[in-house]
Short mmCIF file of C-alpha atoms and ligand atoms in Angstrom, two decimals:
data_model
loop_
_atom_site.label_atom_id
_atom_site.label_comp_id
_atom_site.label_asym_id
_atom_site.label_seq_id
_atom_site.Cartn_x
_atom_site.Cartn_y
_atom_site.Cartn_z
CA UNK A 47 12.78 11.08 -6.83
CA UNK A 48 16.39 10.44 -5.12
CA UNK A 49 14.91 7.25 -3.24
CA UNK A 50 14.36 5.27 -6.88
CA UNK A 51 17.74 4.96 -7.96
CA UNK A 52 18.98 3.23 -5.51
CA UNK A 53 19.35 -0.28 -6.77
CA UNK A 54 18.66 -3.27 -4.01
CA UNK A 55 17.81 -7.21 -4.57
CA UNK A 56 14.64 -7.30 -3.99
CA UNK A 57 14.06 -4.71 -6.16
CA UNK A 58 16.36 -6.28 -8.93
CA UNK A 59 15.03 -9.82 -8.97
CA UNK A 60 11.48 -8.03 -9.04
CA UNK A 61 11.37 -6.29 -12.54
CA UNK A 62 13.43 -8.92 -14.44
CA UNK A 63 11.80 -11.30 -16.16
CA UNK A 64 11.69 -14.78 -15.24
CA UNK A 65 12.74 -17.91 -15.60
CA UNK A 66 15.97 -15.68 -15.10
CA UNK A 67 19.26 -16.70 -16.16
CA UNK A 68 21.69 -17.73 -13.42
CA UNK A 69 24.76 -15.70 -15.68
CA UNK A 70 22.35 -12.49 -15.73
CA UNK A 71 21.32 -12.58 -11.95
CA UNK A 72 24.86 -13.12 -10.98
CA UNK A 73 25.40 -9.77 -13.18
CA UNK A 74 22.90 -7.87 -11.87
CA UNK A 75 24.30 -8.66 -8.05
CA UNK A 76 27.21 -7.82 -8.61
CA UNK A 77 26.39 -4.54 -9.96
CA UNK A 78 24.20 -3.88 -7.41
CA UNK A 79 26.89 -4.75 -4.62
CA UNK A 80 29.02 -2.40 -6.48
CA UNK A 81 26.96 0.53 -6.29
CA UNK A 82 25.75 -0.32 -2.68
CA UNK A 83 28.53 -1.91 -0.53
CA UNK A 84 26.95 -1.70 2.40
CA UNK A 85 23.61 -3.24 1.66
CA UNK A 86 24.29 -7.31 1.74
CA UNK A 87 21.58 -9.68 1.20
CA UNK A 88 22.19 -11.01 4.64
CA UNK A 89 21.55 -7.84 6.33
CA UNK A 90 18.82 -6.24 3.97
CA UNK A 91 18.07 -2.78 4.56
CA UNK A 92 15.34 -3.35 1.98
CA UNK A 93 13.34 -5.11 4.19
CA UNK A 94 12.77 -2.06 6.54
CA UNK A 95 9.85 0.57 5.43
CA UNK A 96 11.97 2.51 3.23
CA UNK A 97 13.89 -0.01 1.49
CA UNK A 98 10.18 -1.42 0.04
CA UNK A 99 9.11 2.74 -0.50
CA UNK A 100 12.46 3.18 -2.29
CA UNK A 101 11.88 -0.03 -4.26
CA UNK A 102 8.61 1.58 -5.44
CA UNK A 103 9.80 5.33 -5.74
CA UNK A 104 7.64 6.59 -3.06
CA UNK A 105 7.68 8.28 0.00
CA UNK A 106 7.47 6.57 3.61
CA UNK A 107 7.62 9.65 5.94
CA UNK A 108 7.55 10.49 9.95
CA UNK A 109 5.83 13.81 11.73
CA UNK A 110 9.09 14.52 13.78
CA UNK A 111 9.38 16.44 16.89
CA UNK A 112 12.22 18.96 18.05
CA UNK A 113 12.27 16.92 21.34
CA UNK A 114 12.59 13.56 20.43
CA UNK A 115 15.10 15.00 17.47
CA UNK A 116 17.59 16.26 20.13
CA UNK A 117 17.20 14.22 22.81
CA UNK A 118 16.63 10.86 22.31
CA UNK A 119 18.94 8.01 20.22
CA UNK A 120 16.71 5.35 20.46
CA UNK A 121 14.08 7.64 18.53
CA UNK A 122 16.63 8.87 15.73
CA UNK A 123 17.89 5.42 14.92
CA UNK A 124 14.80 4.18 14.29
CA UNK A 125 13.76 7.16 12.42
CA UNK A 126 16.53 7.22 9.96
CA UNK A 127 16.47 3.60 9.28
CA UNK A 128 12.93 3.14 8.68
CA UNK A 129 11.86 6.56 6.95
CA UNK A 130 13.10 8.59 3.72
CA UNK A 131 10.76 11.41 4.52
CA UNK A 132 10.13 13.97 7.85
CA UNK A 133 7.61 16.53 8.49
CA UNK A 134 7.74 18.56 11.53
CA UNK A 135 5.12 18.03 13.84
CA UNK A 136 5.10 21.80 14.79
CA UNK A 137 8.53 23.12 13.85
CA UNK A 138 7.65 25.34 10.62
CA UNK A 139 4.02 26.12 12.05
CA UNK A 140 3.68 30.33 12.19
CA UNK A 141 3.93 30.35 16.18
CA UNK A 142 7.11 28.57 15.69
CA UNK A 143 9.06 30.41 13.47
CA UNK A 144 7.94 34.17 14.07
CA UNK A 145 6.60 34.62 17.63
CA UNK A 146 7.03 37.97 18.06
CA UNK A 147 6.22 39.92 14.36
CA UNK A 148 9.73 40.23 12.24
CA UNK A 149 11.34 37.88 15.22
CA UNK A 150 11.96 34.81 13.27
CA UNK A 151 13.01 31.53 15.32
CA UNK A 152 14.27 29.47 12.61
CA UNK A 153 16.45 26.76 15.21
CA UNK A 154 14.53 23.93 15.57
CA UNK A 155 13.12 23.84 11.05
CA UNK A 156 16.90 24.26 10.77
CA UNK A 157 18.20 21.30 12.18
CA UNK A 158 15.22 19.18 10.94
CA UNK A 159 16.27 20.09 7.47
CA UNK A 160 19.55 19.45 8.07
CA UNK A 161 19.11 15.66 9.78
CA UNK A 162 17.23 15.35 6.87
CA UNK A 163 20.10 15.80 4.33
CA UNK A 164 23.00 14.26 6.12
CA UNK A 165 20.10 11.40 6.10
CA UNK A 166 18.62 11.30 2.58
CA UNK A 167 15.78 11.99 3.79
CA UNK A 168 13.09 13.93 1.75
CA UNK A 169 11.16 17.14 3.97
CA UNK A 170 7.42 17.72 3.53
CA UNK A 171 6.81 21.32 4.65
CA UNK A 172 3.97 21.71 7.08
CA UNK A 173 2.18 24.06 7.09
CA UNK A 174 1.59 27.66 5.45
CA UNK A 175 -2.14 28.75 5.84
CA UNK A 176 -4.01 27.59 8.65
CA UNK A 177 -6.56 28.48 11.30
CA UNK A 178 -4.33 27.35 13.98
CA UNK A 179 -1.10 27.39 15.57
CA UNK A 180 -0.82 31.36 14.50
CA UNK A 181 0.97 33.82 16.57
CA UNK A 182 -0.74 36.19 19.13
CA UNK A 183 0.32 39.08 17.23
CA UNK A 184 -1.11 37.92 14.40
CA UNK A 185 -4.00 36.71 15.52
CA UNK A 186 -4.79 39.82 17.65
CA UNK A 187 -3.21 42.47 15.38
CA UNK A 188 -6.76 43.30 13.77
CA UNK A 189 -5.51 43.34 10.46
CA UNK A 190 -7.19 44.81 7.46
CA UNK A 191 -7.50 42.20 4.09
CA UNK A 192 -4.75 44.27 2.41
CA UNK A 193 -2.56 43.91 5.26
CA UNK A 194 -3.27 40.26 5.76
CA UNK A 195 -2.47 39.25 2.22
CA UNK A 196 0.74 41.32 2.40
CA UNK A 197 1.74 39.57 5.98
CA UNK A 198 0.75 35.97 4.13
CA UNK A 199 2.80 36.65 1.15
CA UNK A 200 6.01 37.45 2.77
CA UNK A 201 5.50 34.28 5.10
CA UNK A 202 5.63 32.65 2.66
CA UNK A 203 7.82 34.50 0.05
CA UNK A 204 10.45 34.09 3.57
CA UNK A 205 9.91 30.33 4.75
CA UNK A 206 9.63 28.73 0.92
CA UNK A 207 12.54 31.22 0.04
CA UNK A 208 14.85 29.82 3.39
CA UNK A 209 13.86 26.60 2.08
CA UNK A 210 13.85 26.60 -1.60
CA UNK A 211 15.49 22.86 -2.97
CA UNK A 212 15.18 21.46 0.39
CA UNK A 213 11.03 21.02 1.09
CA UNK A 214 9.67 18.49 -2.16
CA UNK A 215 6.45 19.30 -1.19
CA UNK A 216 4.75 21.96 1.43
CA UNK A 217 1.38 21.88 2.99
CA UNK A 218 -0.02 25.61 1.53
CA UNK A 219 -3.34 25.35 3.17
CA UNK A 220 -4.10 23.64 5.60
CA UNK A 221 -7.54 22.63 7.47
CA UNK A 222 -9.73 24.67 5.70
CA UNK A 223 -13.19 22.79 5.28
CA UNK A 224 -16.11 22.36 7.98
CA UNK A 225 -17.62 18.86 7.75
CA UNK A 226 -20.31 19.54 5.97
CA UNK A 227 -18.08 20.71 3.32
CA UNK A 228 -18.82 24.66 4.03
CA UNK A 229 -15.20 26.81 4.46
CA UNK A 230 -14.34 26.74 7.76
CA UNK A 231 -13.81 30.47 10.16
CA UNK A 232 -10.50 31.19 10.22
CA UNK A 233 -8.50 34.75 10.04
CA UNK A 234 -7.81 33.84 6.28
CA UNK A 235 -10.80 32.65 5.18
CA UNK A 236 -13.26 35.45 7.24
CA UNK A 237 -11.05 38.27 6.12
CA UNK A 238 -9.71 37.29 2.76
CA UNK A 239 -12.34 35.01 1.36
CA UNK A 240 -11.40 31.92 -0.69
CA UNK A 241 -9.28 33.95 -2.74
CA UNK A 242 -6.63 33.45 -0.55
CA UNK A 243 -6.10 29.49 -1.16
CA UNK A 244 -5.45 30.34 -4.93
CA UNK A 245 -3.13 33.26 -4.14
CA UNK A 246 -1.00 31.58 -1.49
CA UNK A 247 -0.68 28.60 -3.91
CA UNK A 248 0.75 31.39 -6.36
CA UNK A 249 3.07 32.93 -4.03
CA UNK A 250 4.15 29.43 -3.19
CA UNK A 251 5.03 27.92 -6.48
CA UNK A 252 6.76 31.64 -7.25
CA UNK A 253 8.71 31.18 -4.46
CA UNK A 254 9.26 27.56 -4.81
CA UNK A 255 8.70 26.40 -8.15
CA UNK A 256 10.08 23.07 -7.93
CA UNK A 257 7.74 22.14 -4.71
CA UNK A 258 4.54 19.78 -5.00
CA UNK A 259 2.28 22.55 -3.40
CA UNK A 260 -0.79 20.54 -1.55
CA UNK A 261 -4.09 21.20 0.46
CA UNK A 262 -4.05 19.20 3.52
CA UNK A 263 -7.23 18.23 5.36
CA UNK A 264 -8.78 15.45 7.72
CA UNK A 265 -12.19 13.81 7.30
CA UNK A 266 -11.33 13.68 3.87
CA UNK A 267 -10.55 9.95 3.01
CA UNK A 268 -13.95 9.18 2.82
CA UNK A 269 -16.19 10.15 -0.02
CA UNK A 270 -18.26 12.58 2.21
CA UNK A 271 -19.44 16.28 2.27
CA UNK A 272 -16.13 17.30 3.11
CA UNK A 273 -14.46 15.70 0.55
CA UNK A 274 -16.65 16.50 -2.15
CA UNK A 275 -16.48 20.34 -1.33
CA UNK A 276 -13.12 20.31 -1.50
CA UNK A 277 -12.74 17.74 -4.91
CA UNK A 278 -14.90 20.80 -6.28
CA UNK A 279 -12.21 23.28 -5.19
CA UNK A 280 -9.53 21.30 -6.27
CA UNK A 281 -10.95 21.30 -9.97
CA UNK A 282 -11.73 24.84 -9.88
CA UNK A 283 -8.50 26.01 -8.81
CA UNK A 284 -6.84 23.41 -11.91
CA UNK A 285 -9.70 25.16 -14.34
CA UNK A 286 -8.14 27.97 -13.17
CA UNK A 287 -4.47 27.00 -13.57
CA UNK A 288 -3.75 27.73 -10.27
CA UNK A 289 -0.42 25.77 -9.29
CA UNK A 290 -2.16 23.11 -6.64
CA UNK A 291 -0.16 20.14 -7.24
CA UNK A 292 -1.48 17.52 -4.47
CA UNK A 293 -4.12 16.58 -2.09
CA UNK A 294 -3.02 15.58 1.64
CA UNK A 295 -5.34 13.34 3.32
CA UNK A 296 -4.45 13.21 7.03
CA UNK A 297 -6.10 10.11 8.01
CA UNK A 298 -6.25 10.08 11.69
CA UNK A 299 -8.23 7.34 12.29
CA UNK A 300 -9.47 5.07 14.91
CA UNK A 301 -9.19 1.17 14.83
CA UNK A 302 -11.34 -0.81 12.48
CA UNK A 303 -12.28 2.23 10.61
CA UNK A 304 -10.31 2.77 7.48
CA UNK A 305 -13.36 4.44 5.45
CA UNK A 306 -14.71 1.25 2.93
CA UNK A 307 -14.24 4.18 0.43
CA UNK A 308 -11.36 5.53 1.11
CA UNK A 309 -9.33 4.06 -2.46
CA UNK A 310 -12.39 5.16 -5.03
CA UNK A 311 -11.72 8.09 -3.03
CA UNK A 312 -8.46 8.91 -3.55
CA UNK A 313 -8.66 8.02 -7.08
CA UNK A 314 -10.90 10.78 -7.90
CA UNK A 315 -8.55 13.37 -6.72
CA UNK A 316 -5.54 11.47 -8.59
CA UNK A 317 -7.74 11.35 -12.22
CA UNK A 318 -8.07 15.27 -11.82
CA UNK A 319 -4.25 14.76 -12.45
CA UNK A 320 -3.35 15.66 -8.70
CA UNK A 321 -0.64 13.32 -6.29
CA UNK A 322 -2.68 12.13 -3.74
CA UNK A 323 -0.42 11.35 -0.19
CA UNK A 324 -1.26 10.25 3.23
CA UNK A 325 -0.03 12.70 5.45
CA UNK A 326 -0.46 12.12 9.23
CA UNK A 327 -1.76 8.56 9.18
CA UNK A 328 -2.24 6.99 12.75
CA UNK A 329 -4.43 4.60 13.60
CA UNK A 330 -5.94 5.40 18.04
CA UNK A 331 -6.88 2.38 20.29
CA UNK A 332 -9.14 2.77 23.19
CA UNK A 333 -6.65 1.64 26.03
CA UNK A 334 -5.68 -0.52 27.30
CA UNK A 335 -5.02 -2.62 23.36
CA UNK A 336 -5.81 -5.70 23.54
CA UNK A 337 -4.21 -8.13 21.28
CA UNK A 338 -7.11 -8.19 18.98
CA UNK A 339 -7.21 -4.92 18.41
CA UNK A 340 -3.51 -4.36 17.90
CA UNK A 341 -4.18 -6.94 14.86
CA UNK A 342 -6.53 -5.35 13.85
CA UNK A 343 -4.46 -2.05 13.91
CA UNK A 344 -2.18 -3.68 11.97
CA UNK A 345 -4.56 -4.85 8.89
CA UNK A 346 -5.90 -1.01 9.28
CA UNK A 347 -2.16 0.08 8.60
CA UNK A 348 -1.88 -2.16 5.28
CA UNK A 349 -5.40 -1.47 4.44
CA UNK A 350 -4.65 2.69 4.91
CA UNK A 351 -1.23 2.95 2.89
CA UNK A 352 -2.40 0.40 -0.15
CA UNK A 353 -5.14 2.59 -0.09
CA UNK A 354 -3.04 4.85 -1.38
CA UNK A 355 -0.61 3.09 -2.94
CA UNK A 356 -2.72 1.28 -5.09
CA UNK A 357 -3.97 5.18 -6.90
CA UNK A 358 -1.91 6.37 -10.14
CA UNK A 359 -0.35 9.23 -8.38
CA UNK A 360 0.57 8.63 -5.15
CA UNK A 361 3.49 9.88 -3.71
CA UNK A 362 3.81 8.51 -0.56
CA UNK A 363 2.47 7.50 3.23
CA UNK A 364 3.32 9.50 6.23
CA UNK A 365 2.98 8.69 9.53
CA UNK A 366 2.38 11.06 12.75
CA UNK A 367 4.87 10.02 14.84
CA UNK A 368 7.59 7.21 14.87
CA UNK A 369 6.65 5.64 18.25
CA UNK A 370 3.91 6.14 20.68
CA UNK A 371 5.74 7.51 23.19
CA UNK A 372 5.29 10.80 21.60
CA UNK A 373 1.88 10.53 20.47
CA UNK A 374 -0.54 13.29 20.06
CA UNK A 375 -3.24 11.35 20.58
CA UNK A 376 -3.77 10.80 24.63
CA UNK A 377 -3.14 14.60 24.92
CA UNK A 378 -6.22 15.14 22.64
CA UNK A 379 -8.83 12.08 22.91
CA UNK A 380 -8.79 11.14 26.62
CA UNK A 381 -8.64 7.36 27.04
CA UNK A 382 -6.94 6.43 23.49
CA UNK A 383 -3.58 5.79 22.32
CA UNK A 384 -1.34 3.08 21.21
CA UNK A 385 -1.73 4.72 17.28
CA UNK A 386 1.91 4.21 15.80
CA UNK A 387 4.18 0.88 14.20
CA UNK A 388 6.07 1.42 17.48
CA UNK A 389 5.54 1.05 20.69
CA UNK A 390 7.08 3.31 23.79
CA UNK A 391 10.55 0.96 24.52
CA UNK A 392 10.61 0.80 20.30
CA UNK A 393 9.52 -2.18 20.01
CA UNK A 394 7.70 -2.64 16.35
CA UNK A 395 3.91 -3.27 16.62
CA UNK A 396 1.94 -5.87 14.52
CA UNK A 397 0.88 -2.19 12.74
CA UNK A 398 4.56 -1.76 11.98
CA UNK A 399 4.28 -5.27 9.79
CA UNK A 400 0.81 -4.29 8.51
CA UNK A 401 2.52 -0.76 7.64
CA UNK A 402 5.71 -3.00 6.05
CA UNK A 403 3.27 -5.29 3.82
CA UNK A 404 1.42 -2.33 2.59
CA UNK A 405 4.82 -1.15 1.08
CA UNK A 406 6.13 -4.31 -0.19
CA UNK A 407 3.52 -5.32 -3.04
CA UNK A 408 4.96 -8.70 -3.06
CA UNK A 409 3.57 -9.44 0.72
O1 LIG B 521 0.93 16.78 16.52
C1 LIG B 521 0.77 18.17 16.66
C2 LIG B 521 0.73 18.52 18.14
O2 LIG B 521 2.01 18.31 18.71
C3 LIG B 521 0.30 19.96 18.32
O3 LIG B 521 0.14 20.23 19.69
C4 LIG B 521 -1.00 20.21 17.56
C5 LIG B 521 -1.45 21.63 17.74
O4 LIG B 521 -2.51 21.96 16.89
O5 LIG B 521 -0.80 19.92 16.20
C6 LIG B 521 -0.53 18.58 15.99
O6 LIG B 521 -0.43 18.31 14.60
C7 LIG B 521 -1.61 18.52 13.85
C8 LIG B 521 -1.21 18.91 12.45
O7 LIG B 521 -0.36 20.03 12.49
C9 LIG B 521 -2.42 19.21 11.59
N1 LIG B 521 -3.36 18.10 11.58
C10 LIG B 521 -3.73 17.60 12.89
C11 LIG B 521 -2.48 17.26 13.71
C12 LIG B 521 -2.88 16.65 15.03
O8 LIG B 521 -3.56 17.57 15.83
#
C-alpha cells in the first residue's frame, strides 16, 4: 500500500523498542525529517485521520461528490488533508457514465481520479452490478439473458479497462441480498440468476487483475440472515475459485446502534481469507442532536472503525460523506441527519475525535 511507507514520528517512536536510546531516536528523526520535510513535529500531519491510517497501512476514505469536488474549497481542503482514499458517491454508477446506450459521460469519474492522484489518494470503485442507479435504456430495453451478460461484460471490460492501475479496489456487486438473506429482484439477478455475481467477478479481475474485487451490502455488520446468506456465498464462490477478494460492509447506522456483533462478525468473513472494509459508514441523529447524542455518535464512530480495525484483514474505513452539509441522509430518512465527523461550517464533530481514536491504537 503507498500510504505505509511514509515514515512519521509517531509512527517511528511506536515500533522501536523501548527504553530507546537518545543517539538512536535522534537517528531515526533525522531520517525521517529527511524523507518528509514538510511534516514537523510541531505541525503533525499525523495527527489528522490519515496520518494514524497511514501509520497503520490502511485505508481512511470519503464518498465524494462531483458538486462539492468542483465547487467548494472549504470541502476539498478538508478532504485531502484528512483522507487517503475517495469513492464517488454516484460518479461511476451506470446512469452516470452511459446515459444514453454507447454515450459514455466519463467527466465527472475523470476528474475524481485525477484529484485523487495529484493527492495520493487511493480510489475505491463504486459500483458495477446493482439493482439501482441503471440507465432507462437499460432498464427498459427488455433484454434477453444473452444480451444482458454481453451488455454487463463490456461495462465492465470498458470502466475497469479506463481505469486499470488507478481503482485498488471496485465494488463488483453491489446490494444484492433481501433481509432475510433471499437474493434480492433486480434485472441481474431475475434474468441472469446468481451466475452473474461469479461471472462479473471474472470479467472484473480479467480486466483488472491487480484490483481487490468486493461484494458490497448493508444490514450486513450484524451476524443476521443477511449476513449469513451472503458468508455462504462468499465461501462458495472461494470453493469455487472465483476471484472475490473482499467483503464491503456499508454500515449506515443510526446512533447508539453499532450491532454488539458487529467484530465476531467481521472476523468470520476475514478467516475465509477475505479483506473485510467499511464502506459507507455514517452514523444518523434524529434532529435536532443534542449534545448527548453527538457523544454518543462519537463513541459509535470509534466503536464502528475498531470494529474493523481490530479483524486480520482489514483494509480500511470509509466514510459517506466528509461533512454533513452534503449528507444523504435528510433526503432519505425524514427528520435525521447530523451523520458525519463534520459538521455544515466544517467544524469537526466529537464523531470526528471518536473516528480519530479509532485510527490511532495508542488513544
Ligand atoms: O449517496 C448516494 C446518493 O447521492 C444517491 O442519490 C443514492 C441513489 O441511490 O445513492 C447514494 O449512495 C448509496 C450507495 O451508492 C449504495 N449504498 C447506499 C448509499 C446511500 O443510499
Amino acid at each position: 500500500m503507498p500510504h505505509a511507507s511514509r515514515p512519521h514520528h509517531h509512527h517511528r517512536r511506536r515500533r522501536v523498542p523501548r527504553p530507546l536510546p537518545l543517539v538512536a531516536a535522534g537517528a531515526l528523526l533525522a531520517t525521517a525529517a529527511v524523507t518528509l520535510p514538510q511534516l514537523t513535529p510541531e505541525a503533525s500531519a499525523a495527527t489528522t485521520l490519515r496520518g494514524y491510517a497511514d501509520a497503520r497501512g490502511v485505508r481512511i476514505g470519503a464518498a465524494v461528490g462531483d458538486g462539492p469536488l468542483t465547487s467548494d474549497s472549504a470541502y476539498t481542503t478538508v478532504l485531502d488533508r484528512e483522507f487517503n482514499s475517495v469513492t464517488a458517491e454516484n460518479a461511476m454508477k451506470w446512469d452516470a457514465l452511459e446515459p444514453s446506450r454507447g454515450g459514455y459521460n466519463w467527466a465527472a469519474a475523470d476528474r475524481l481520479v485525477a484529484h485523487a492522484a495529484a493527492h495520493n489518494q487511493g480510489v475505491r470503485g463504486h459500483t458495477l452490478a446493482w439493482y439501482s442507479q441503471l440507465p432507462s435504456w437499460l432498464k427498459n430495453g427488455n433484454f434477453s439473458a444473452a444480451e444482458l451478460n454481453t451488455i454487463l461484460k463490456k461495462h465492465i471490460d470498458t470502466t475497469l479497462g479506463r481505469y486499470k492501475g488507478k481503482v485498488y479496489a471496485w465494488d463488483v456487486v453491489n446490494e444484492t441480498f433481501n433481509e432475510d438473506g433471499s437474493m434480492r429482484s433486480s434485472l441481474w439477478q431475475d434474468k441472469l440468476g446468481t451466475g452473474y455475481i461469479a461471472n462479473a467477478l471474472r470479467w472484473a479481475h480479467a480486466a483488472d487483475p491487480a484490483a481487490k474485487l468486493y461484494i458490497n451490502d448493508y444490514n450486513i455488520e450484524a451476524d443476521n440472515a443477511k449476513s449469513d446468506a451472503l458468508y455462504a456465498l462468499a465461501k462458495q464462490l472461494l470453493a469455487e475459485g472465483v476471484p472475490l477478494n473482499g467483503i464491503g460492509f456499508q454500515s449506515h447506522f443510526v446512533v447508539g446502534q453499532v450491532p454488539s456483533t458487529m467484530k465476531a462478525n467481521l472476523k468470520r468473513f476475514s478467516d475465509l481469507g477475505l479483506e473485510v472494509s467499511v464502506t459507507e459508514l455514517d452514523i444518523r441523529i434524529p434532529l435536532p442532536a443534542s449534545a448527548a447524542e453527538l457523544a454518543q455518535q462519537s463513541a459509535d464512530y470509534k466503536l464502528a472503525s475498531e470494529n474493523c480495525l481490530g479483524v486480520a484483514r482489514c483494509a480500511g474505513v470509509t466514510v459517506w460523506g466528509v461533512t454533513d452539509k452534503y449528507s444523504w441522509i435528510p433526503g432519505t430518512f425524514s427528520g435525521f441527519g447530523a451523520a458525519l465527523p463534520y459538521n455544515e461550517s466544517y467544524a469537526p464533530k466529537p464523531s470526528y475525535t471518536g473516528l480519530s481514536n479509532g485510527l490511532n491504537p495508542a488513544a
